[in-house]
PDB file of C-alpha atoms and ligand atoms in Angstrom:
ATOM      1  CA  MET A   1     -46.483 -26.298  30.531  1.00 83.00           C
ATOM      2  CA  ARG A   2     -42.443 -26.357  30.223  1.00 87.00           C
ATOM      3  CA  ILE A   3     -39.964 -29.052  31.049  1.00 93.00           C
ATOM      4  CA  LEU A   4     -36.333 -29.128  31.445  1.00 96.00           C
ATOM      5  CA  LEU A   5     -34.830 -32.717  31.072  1.00 97.00           C
ATOM      6  CA  VAL A   6     -31.277 -33.383  32.277  1.00 97.00           C
ATOM      7  CA  GLU A   7     -29.769 -36.618  30.840  1.00 96.00           C
ATOM      8  CA  ASP A   8     -26.783 -37.271  29.186  1.00 95.00           C
ATOM      9  CA  GLU A   9     -27.653 -40.164  27.406  1.00 94.00           C
ATOM     10  CA  GLU A  10     -28.847 -38.871  24.013  1.00 94.00           C
ATOM     11  CA  LYS A  11     -30.422 -41.930  22.808  1.00 93.00           C
ATOM     12  CA  VAL A  12     -32.552 -41.694  25.857  1.00 93.00           C
ATOM     13  CA  SER A  13     -32.739 -38.049  25.960  1.00 95.00           C
ATOM     14  CA  SER A  14     -34.317 -37.285  22.761  1.00 95.00           C
ATOM     15  CA  PHE A  15     -36.840 -40.829  23.254  1.00 94.00           C
ATOM     16  CA  VAL A  16     -38.218 -38.968  26.058  1.00 95.00           C
ATOM     17  CA  ALA A  17     -37.703 -35.432  24.551  1.00 95.00           C
ATOM     18  CA  ARG A  18     -39.939 -36.844  21.694  1.00 95.00           C
ATOM     19  CA  GLY A  19     -42.254 -38.538  23.594  1.00 95.00           C
ATOM     20  CA  LEU A  20     -43.308 -35.085  25.415  1.00 94.00           C
ATOM     21  CA  SER A  21     -43.870 -33.208  22.937  1.00 91.00           C
ATOM     22  CA  ALA A  22     -45.880 -35.392  21.757  1.00 92.00           C
ATOM     23  CA  GLU A  23     -47.292 -34.581  24.815  1.00 90.00           C
ATOM     24  CA  ARG A  24     -47.800 -31.099  23.626  1.00 88.00           C
ATOM     25  CA  PHE A  25     -45.064 -30.621  26.428  1.00 89.00           C
ATOM     26  CA  ALA A  26     -42.652 -27.549  25.774  1.00 87.00           C
ATOM     27  CA  VAL A  27     -39.255 -30.030  26.727  1.00 92.00           C
ATOM     28  CA  ASP A  28     -35.851 -28.317  26.787  1.00 93.00           C
ATOM     29  CA  VAL A  29     -33.085 -30.652  27.053  1.00 96.00           C
ATOM     30  CA  ALA A  30     -29.676 -30.689  28.603  1.00 97.00           C
ATOM     31  CA  LEU A  31     -27.090 -32.830  28.173  1.00 96.00           C
ATOM     32  CA  ASP A  32     -24.899 -32.617  31.433  1.00 97.00           C
ATOM     33  CA  GLY A  33     -25.188 -31.276  35.425  1.00 97.00           C
ATOM     34  CA  GLN A  34     -24.362 -27.624  34.709  1.00 97.00           C
ATOM     35  CA  SER A  35     -26.317 -26.687  32.186  1.00 97.00           C
ATOM     36  CA  GLY A  36     -29.010 -28.734  33.663  1.00 96.00           C
ATOM     37  CA  LEU A  37     -28.776 -26.257  36.277  1.00 95.00           C
ATOM     38  CA  ASP A  38     -28.115 -23.419  34.469  1.00 94.00           C
ATOM     39  CA  LEU A  39     -31.269 -23.502  32.379  1.00 94.00           C
ATOM     40  CA  ALA A  40     -33.178 -24.285  36.159  1.00 93.00           C
ATOM     41  CA  THR A  41     -31.840 -21.549  37.730  1.00 89.00           C
ATOM     42  CA  THR A  42     -32.675 -18.985  34.951  1.00 87.00           C
ATOM     43  CA  TYR A  43     -35.783 -19.987  33.412  1.00 85.00           C
ATOM     44  CA  HIS A  44     -38.761 -21.121  34.539  1.00 84.00           C
ATOM     45  CA  TYR A  45     -40.036 -24.755  34.575  1.00 88.00           C
ATOM     46  CA  ASP A  46     -42.716 -26.541  35.880  1.00 87.00           C
ATOM     47  CA  LEU A  47     -41.166 -29.971  36.293  1.00 94.00           C
ATOM     48  CA  VAL A  48     -37.408 -30.865  36.098  1.00 96.00           C
ATOM     49  CA  ILE A  49     -36.898 -34.694  34.929  1.00 97.00           C
ATOM     50  CA  LEU A  50     -32.860 -35.071  36.364  1.00 96.00           C
ATOM     51  CA  ASP A  51     -30.944 -38.139  35.935  1.00 93.00           C
ATOM     52  CA  LEU A  52     -28.153 -38.568  38.540  1.00 90.00           C
ATOM     53  CA  MET A  53     -25.146 -39.384  36.677  1.00 89.00           C
ATOM     54  CA  LEU A  54     -24.163 -36.903  34.648  1.00 94.00           C
ATOM     55  CA  PRO A  55     -20.850 -35.639  32.987  1.00 95.00           C
ATOM     56  CA  LYS A  56     -19.723 -32.275  35.045  1.00 95.00           C
ATOM     57  CA  LEU A  57     -22.043 -32.103  37.892  1.00 95.00           C
ATOM     58  CA  ASP A  58     -23.445 -35.285  39.423  1.00 92.00           C
ATOM     59  CA  GLY A  59     -27.462 -35.269  39.815  1.00 92.00           C
ATOM     60  CA  SER A  60     -27.462 -34.788  43.047  1.00 90.00           C
ATOM     61  CA  GLU A  61     -25.782 -31.685  43.157  1.00 92.00           C
ATOM     62  CA  VAL A  62     -27.829 -30.280  40.816  1.00 94.00           C
ATOM     63  CA  LEU A  63     -30.774 -31.145  43.097  1.00 92.00           C
ATOM     64  CA  ARG A  64     -29.456 -29.622  46.111  1.00 90.00           C
ATOM     65  CA  ARG A  65     -28.453 -26.825  43.933  1.00 91.00           C
ATOM     66  CA  ILE A  66     -31.668 -26.389  42.617  1.00 91.00           C
ATOM     67  CA  ARG A  67     -33.109 -26.695  45.988  1.00 86.00           C
ATOM     68  CA  THR A  68     -31.360 -23.969  47.015  1.00 83.00           C
ATOM     69  CA  GLN A  69     -32.077 -21.312  44.309  1.00 79.00           C
ATOM     70  CA  ASN A  70     -35.634 -22.524  43.526  1.00 61.00           C
ATOM     71  CA  THR A  71     -37.408 -24.454  46.046  1.00 63.00           C
ATOM     72  CA  HIS A  72     -40.463 -24.815  44.243  1.00 77.00           C
ATOM     73  CA  VAL A  73     -39.682 -26.775  40.820  1.00 88.00           C
ATOM     74  CA  PRO A  74     -40.937 -30.236  41.319  1.00 92.00           C
ATOM     75  CA  VAL A  75     -38.104 -32.758  40.714  1.00 93.00           C
ATOM     76  CA  LEU A  76     -38.624 -36.214  39.361  1.00 94.00           C
ATOM     77  CA  ILE A  77     -35.306 -38.144  39.392  1.00 91.00           C
ATOM     78  CA  LEU A  78     -34.290 -40.582  36.308  1.00 87.00           C
ATOM     79  CA  THR A  79     -32.007 -42.819  37.569  1.00 80.00           C
ATOM     80  CA  ALA A  80     -30.583 -46.447  36.786  1.00 77.00           C
ATOM     81  CA  ARG A  81     -28.915 -46.536  40.489  1.00 66.00           C
ATOM     82  CA  ASP A  82     -32.283 -48.394  42.376  1.00 65.00           C
ATOM     83  CA  ALA A  83     -30.721 -48.748  46.036  1.00 66.00           C
ATOM     84  CA  VAL A  84     -32.622 -47.966  49.256  1.00 63.00           C
ATOM     85  CA  ALA A  85     -30.070 -45.526  49.935  1.00 65.00           C
ATOM     86  CA  ASP A  86     -30.007 -43.237  46.683  1.00 69.00           C
ATOM     87  CA  LYS A  87     -33.970 -43.166  46.898  1.00 69.00           C
ATOM     88  CA  VAL A  88     -33.751 -42.031  50.378  1.00 69.00           C
ATOM     89  CA  GLY A  89     -30.918 -39.560  50.294  1.00 72.00           C
ATOM     90  CA  ASN A  90     -32.486 -38.081  46.720  1.00 73.00           C
ATOM     91  CA  PHE A  91     -36.129 -37.714  48.528  1.00 72.00           C
ATOM     92  CA  GLU A  92     -34.475 -35.996  51.678  1.00 69.00           C
ATOM     93  CA  ALA A  93     -32.465 -33.679  49.316  1.00 72.00           C
ATOM     94  CA  GLY A  94     -36.163 -32.343  47.960  1.00 79.00           C
ATOM     95  CA  ALA A  95     -36.897 -34.996  44.860  1.00 87.00           C
ATOM     96  CA  ASP A  96     -40.496 -35.249  44.668  1.00 88.00           C
ATOM     97  CA  ASP A  97     -40.558 -38.821  42.754  1.00 89.00           C
ATOM     98  CA  TYR A  98     -38.077 -41.778  41.151  1.00 87.00           C
ATOM     99  CA  LEU A  99     -38.015 -43.476  38.274  1.00 89.00           C
ATOM    100  CA  THR A 100     -35.857 -46.512  37.797  1.00 87.00           C
ATOM    101  CA  LYS A 101     -34.215 -46.997  34.116  1.00 86.00           C
ATOM    102  CA  PRO A 102     -35.095 -48.857  32.193  1.00 87.00           C
ATOM    103  CA  PHE A 103     -38.393 -47.258  32.187  1.00 91.00           C
ATOM    104  CA  ALA A 104     -41.944 -47.735  30.207  1.00 93.00           C
ATOM    105  CA  PHE A 105     -42.180 -44.209  28.351  1.00 95.00           C
ATOM    106  CA  ALA A 106     -45.991 -44.523  29.669  1.00 95.00           C
ATOM    107  CA  GLU A 107     -44.831 -45.013  33.448  1.00 95.00           C
ATOM    108  CA  LEU A 108     -42.915 -41.278  32.726  1.00 96.00           C
ATOM    109  CA  LEU A 109     -46.167 -39.345  31.467  1.00 96.00           C
ATOM    110  CA  VAL A 110     -48.239 -40.702  34.589  1.00 94.00           C
ATOM    111  CA  ARG A 111     -45.766 -39.600  36.953  1.00 94.00           C
ATOM    112  CA  THR A 112     -44.612 -36.614  34.966  1.00 95.00           C
ATOM    113  CA  LYS A 113     -48.876 -35.816  34.933  1.00 92.00           C
ATOM    114  CA  ALA A 114     -49.136 -36.204  38.535  1.00 91.00           C
ATOM    115  CA  LEU A 115     -46.605 -33.805  40.023  1.00 90.00           C
ATOM    116  CA  LEU A 116     -47.609 -31.374  37.222  1.00 89.00           C
ATOM    117  CA  ARG A 117     -51.168 -31.548  38.790  1.00 85.00           C
ATOM    118  CA  ARG A 118     -49.794 -31.110  42.351  1.00 80.00           C
ATOM    119  CA  GLY A 119     -47.856 -27.774  41.160  1.00 70.00           C
ATOM    120  CA  PRO A 120     -45.710 -26.536  43.189  1.00 69.00           C
ATOM    121  CA  VAL A 121     -45.150 -27.352  46.656  1.00 66.00           C
ATOM    122  CA  THR A 122     -44.341 -25.377  49.616  1.00 62.00           C
ATOM    123  CA  ARG A 123     -41.132 -27.016  51.123  1.00 62.00           C
ATOM    124  CA  ASP A 124     -41.311 -25.146  54.281  1.00 67.00           C
ATOM    125  CA  SER A 125     -41.544 -27.654  57.122  1.00 75.00           C
ATOM    126  CA  VAL A 126     -42.746 -25.265  59.447  1.00 82.00           C
ATOM    127  CA  VAL A 127     -46.658 -25.180  60.504  1.00 84.00           C
ATOM    128  CA  ARG A 128     -48.372 -22.394  62.603  1.00 89.00           C
ATOM    129  CA  VAL A 129     -51.187 -21.450  64.978  1.00 91.00           C
ATOM    130  CA  ALA A 130     -50.641 -18.564  66.777  1.00 92.00           C
ATOM    131  CA  ASP A 131     -47.706 -18.998  68.605  1.00 94.00           C
ATOM    132  CA  LEU A 132     -47.666 -22.564  68.848  1.00 95.00           C
ATOM    133  CA  GLU A 133     -44.426 -23.771  65.613  1.00 94.00           C
ATOM    134  CA  LEU A 134     -44.795 -26.961  64.734  1.00 92.00           C
ATOM    135  CA  ASP A 135     -41.597 -28.514  62.603  1.00 88.00           C
ATOM    136  CA  ARG A 136     -42.495 -31.726  60.793  1.00 80.00           C
ATOM    137  CA  LEU A 137     -38.832 -32.388  59.669  1.00 77.00           C
ATOM    138  CA  SER A 138     -37.245 -32.216  63.008  1.00 81.00           C
ATOM    139  CA  GLN A 139     -40.409 -33.388  64.530  1.00 86.00           C
ATOM    140  CA  GLN A 140     -39.909 -30.123  67.337  1.00 91.00           C
ATOM    141  CA  VAL A 141     -42.784 -27.893  68.843  1.00 96.00           C
ATOM    142  CA  LYS A 142     -42.674 -24.740  70.189  1.00 96.00           C
ATOM    143  CA  ARG A 143     -44.747 -22.500  71.837  1.00 96.00           C
ATOM    144  CA  ALA A 144     -43.928 -18.927  72.259  1.00 93.00           C
ATOM    145  CA  GLY A 145     -40.467 -19.682  71.748  1.00 93.00           C
ATOM    146  CA  GLN A 146     -40.424 -22.377  74.313  1.00 94.00           C
ATOM    147  CA  ARG A 147     -39.604 -25.822  73.294  1.00 96.00           C
ATOM    148  CA  ILE A 148     -42.045 -28.561  74.131  1.00 97.00           C
ATOM    149  CA  GLU A 149     -41.143 -32.504  74.672  1.00 96.00           C
ATOM    150  CA  LEU A 150     -44.258 -34.563  73.440  1.00 95.00           C
ATOM    151  CA  THR A 151     -44.185 -38.230  73.226  1.00 92.00           C
ATOM    152  CA  SER A 152     -44.763 -39.747  69.758  1.00 88.00           C
ATOM    153  CA  LYS A 153     -48.042 -40.356  69.599  1.00 90.00           C
ATOM    154  CA  GLU A 154     -48.399 -36.921  71.436  1.00 94.00           C
ATOM    155  CA  TYR A 155     -46.565 -35.633  68.647  1.00 93.00           C
ATOM    156  CA  SER A 156     -48.250 -37.506  65.854  1.00 90.00           C
ATOM    157  CA  LEU A 157     -51.434 -36.213  67.384  1.00 93.00           C
ATOM    158  CA  LEU A 158     -50.766 -32.563  67.291  1.00 95.00           C
ATOM    159  CA  GLU A 159     -49.128 -32.965  63.788  1.00 91.00           C
ATOM    160  CA  TYR A 160     -52.556 -34.202  62.687  1.00 89.00           C
ATOM    161  CA  LEU A 161     -54.496 -31.657  64.061  1.00 93.00           C
ATOM    162  CA  VAL A 162     -52.119 -29.037  63.462  1.00 91.00           C
ATOM    163  CA  SER A 163     -51.556 -29.874  59.573  1.00 82.00           C
ATOM    164  CA  ASN A 164     -55.689 -29.398  59.851  1.00 83.00           C
ATOM    165  CA  ALA A 165     -55.979 -26.247  61.666  1.00 85.00           C
ATOM    166  CA  GLY A 166     -59.450 -24.629  61.601  1.00 86.00           C
ATOM    167  CA  ARG A 167     -61.233 -28.352  60.400  1.00 87.00           C
ATOM    168  CA  VAL A 168     -62.679 -29.998  62.667  1.00 92.00           C
ATOM    169  CA  LEU A 169     -61.603 -34.212  63.324  1.00 92.00           C
ATOM    170  CA  SER A 170     -63.628 -36.911  64.211  1.00 91.00           C
ATOM    171  CA  ARG A 171     -62.329 -39.512  66.789  1.00 90.00           C
ATOM    172  CA  THR A 172     -62.562 -42.052  64.026  1.00 86.00           C
ATOM    173  CA  MET A 173     -60.498 -40.205  61.632  1.00 85.00           C
ATOM    174  CA  ILE A 174     -57.649 -39.373  64.254  1.00 89.00           C
ATOM    175  CA  ILE A 175     -57.818 -43.488  65.589  1.00 85.00           C
ATOM    176  CA  GLU A 176     -57.367 -43.924  61.152  1.00 78.00           C
ATOM    177  CA  HIS A 177     -54.671 -41.362  61.511  1.00 79.00           C
ATOM    178  CA  VAL A 178     -52.542 -41.583  64.322  1.00 83.00           C
ATOM    179  CA  TRP A 179     -52.736 -44.880  64.767  1.00 79.00           C
ATOM    180  CA  ASP A 180     -54.073 -47.002  62.144  1.00 64.00           C
ATOM    181  CA  GLN A 181     -56.696 -48.523  60.948  1.00 57.00           C
ATOM    182  CA  SER A 182     -56.519 -52.015  62.784  1.00 64.00           C
ATOM    183  CA  PHE A 183     -56.306 -50.208  65.881  1.00 66.00           C
ATOM    184  CA  ASP A 184     -59.445 -51.654  67.617  1.00 67.00           C
ATOM    185  CA  GLY A 185     -59.235 -50.111  71.185  1.00 65.00           C
ATOM    186  CA  VAL A 186     -61.372 -47.719  72.176  1.00 68.00           C
ATOM    187  CA  THR A 187     -62.016 -44.601  71.092  1.00 65.00           C
ATOM    188  CA  ASN A 188     -61.725 -42.429  74.407  1.00 83.00           C
ATOM    189  CA  ILE A 189     -57.840 -43.615  73.708  1.00 88.00           C
ATOM    190  CA  VAL A 190     -58.133 -39.921  71.276  1.00 91.00           C
ATOM    191  CA  ASP A 191     -59.516 -38.078  74.619  1.00 93.00           C
ATOM    192  CA  VAL A 192     -57.028 -38.982  77.087  1.00 93.00           C
ATOM    193  CA  TYR A 193     -54.112 -38.330  74.600  1.00 94.00           C
ATOM    194  CA  VAL A 194     -55.930 -34.692  73.957  1.00 96.00           C
ATOM    195  CA  ARG A 195     -55.649 -34.346  77.581  1.00 97.00           C
ATOM    196  CA  HIS A 196     -52.007 -35.231  77.684  1.00 96.00           C
ATOM    197  CA  LEU A 197     -51.357 -32.560  74.582  1.00 97.00           C
ATOM    198  CA  ARG A 198     -53.096 -29.631  76.393  1.00 97.00           C
ATOM    199  CA  SER A 199     -51.517 -29.853  79.414  1.00 97.00           C
ATOM    200  CA  LYS A 200     -47.801 -29.765  77.561  1.00 97.00           C
ATOM    201  CA  VAL A 201     -49.643 -27.186  74.653  1.00 96.00           C
ATOM    202  CA  ASP A 202     -52.447 -25.199  76.308  1.00 95.00           C
ATOM    203  CA  ASP A 203     -52.780 -25.426  79.897  1.00 95.00           C
ATOM    204  CA  PRO A 204     -49.377 -23.408  81.234  1.00 94.00           C
ATOM    205  CA  TYR A 205     -50.300 -20.426  77.802  1.00 93.00           C
ATOM    206  CA  VAL A 206     -53.335 -17.944  78.192  1.00 92.00           C
ATOM    207  CA  GLN A 207     -54.316 -18.551  74.679  1.00 92.00           C
ATOM    208  CA  LYS A 208     -56.420 -22.438  73.726  1.00 94.00           C
ATOM    209  CA  LEU A 209     -55.598 -23.463  71.016  1.00 95.00           C
ATOM    210  CA  ILE A 210     -56.873 -27.389  70.729  1.00 96.00           C
ATOM    211  CA  ARG A 211     -60.689 -27.275  70.726  1.00 95.00           C
ATOM    212  CA  THR A 212     -63.350 -29.417  72.039  1.00 95.00           C
ATOM    213  CA  VAL A 213     -66.281 -29.619  69.608  1.00 93.00           C
ATOM    214  CA  ARG A 214     -69.297 -31.372  71.436  1.00 91.00           C
ATOM    215  CA  GLY A 215     -70.635 -34.615  69.633  1.00 87.00           C
ATOM    216  CA  VAL A 216     -67.717 -34.428  66.750  1.00 90.00           C
ATOM    217  CA  GLY A 217     -63.833 -34.759  67.676  1.00 93.00           C
ATOM    218  CA  TYR A 218     -61.272 -31.871  67.952  1.00 95.00           C
ATOM    219  CA  THR A 219     -60.190 -28.660  66.513  1.00 94.00           C
ATOM    220  CA  VAL A 220     -57.147 -26.719  66.946  1.00 94.00           C
ATOM    221  CA  THR A 221     -57.590 -22.830  65.824  1.00 88.00           C
ATOM    222  CA  LYS A 222     -56.202 -19.503  66.778  1.00 79.00           C
ATOM    223  CA  GLY A 223     -57.556 -17.994  69.976  1.00 58.00           C
ATOM    224  CA  ALA A 224     -60.563 -20.733  70.479  1.00 48.00           C
ATOM    225  CA  PRO A 225     -62.396 -21.211  74.075  1.00 50.00           C
ATOM    226  CA  SER A 226     -61.230 -24.229  75.620  1.00 44.00           C
TER     227      SER A 226
HETATM  228 CA1  LIG B   1     -26.815 -40.420  32.651  1.00 50.49          CA
END
């Protein structure tokens, strides 16, 4: 496993690089944003550990440019900034994890291994089943290219079904996921919402995607009989 570490504080970078090497990772170090970006876009890395406050090119900009060129490498942000706005901004820009300085090497290692286990992730936010398209970022739903307006609960329900296309989801699973575990209403709330959803997503179309599995729950599959 090859890791790129972009960190301008030599004390921190050599300490982290030594620690990771001792764990048998191959580590390349860049001491400024520009050389970090050059390495990240030239070689294949399994993980990039990226400081934010960097000379030549800011870490956020490095992240943004990595994402436009190589969308799959996991990126762990390392920074002294701990403002919520920074975290949100960097997650939106495609960071996978965040560690605030000062940090314990043990925690960096745990997070590094977790990201490596997960591997490259696809960042396409659009999920498709037949001619149904659901964009998890913009929360827009289209069928046969036509925009479909859903309430937020209908959207959550559809997102859950579509993300698990082909898998049968029980009413209990749906309630725990779409509502929350403390929801103590009647389970037929799921049936009610599925009916709403069908009227918008399936009824106007020949091909039905939401299927009832009797006695179990629901599933979304291509071209299933309703
Ligand atoms: Ca720095």
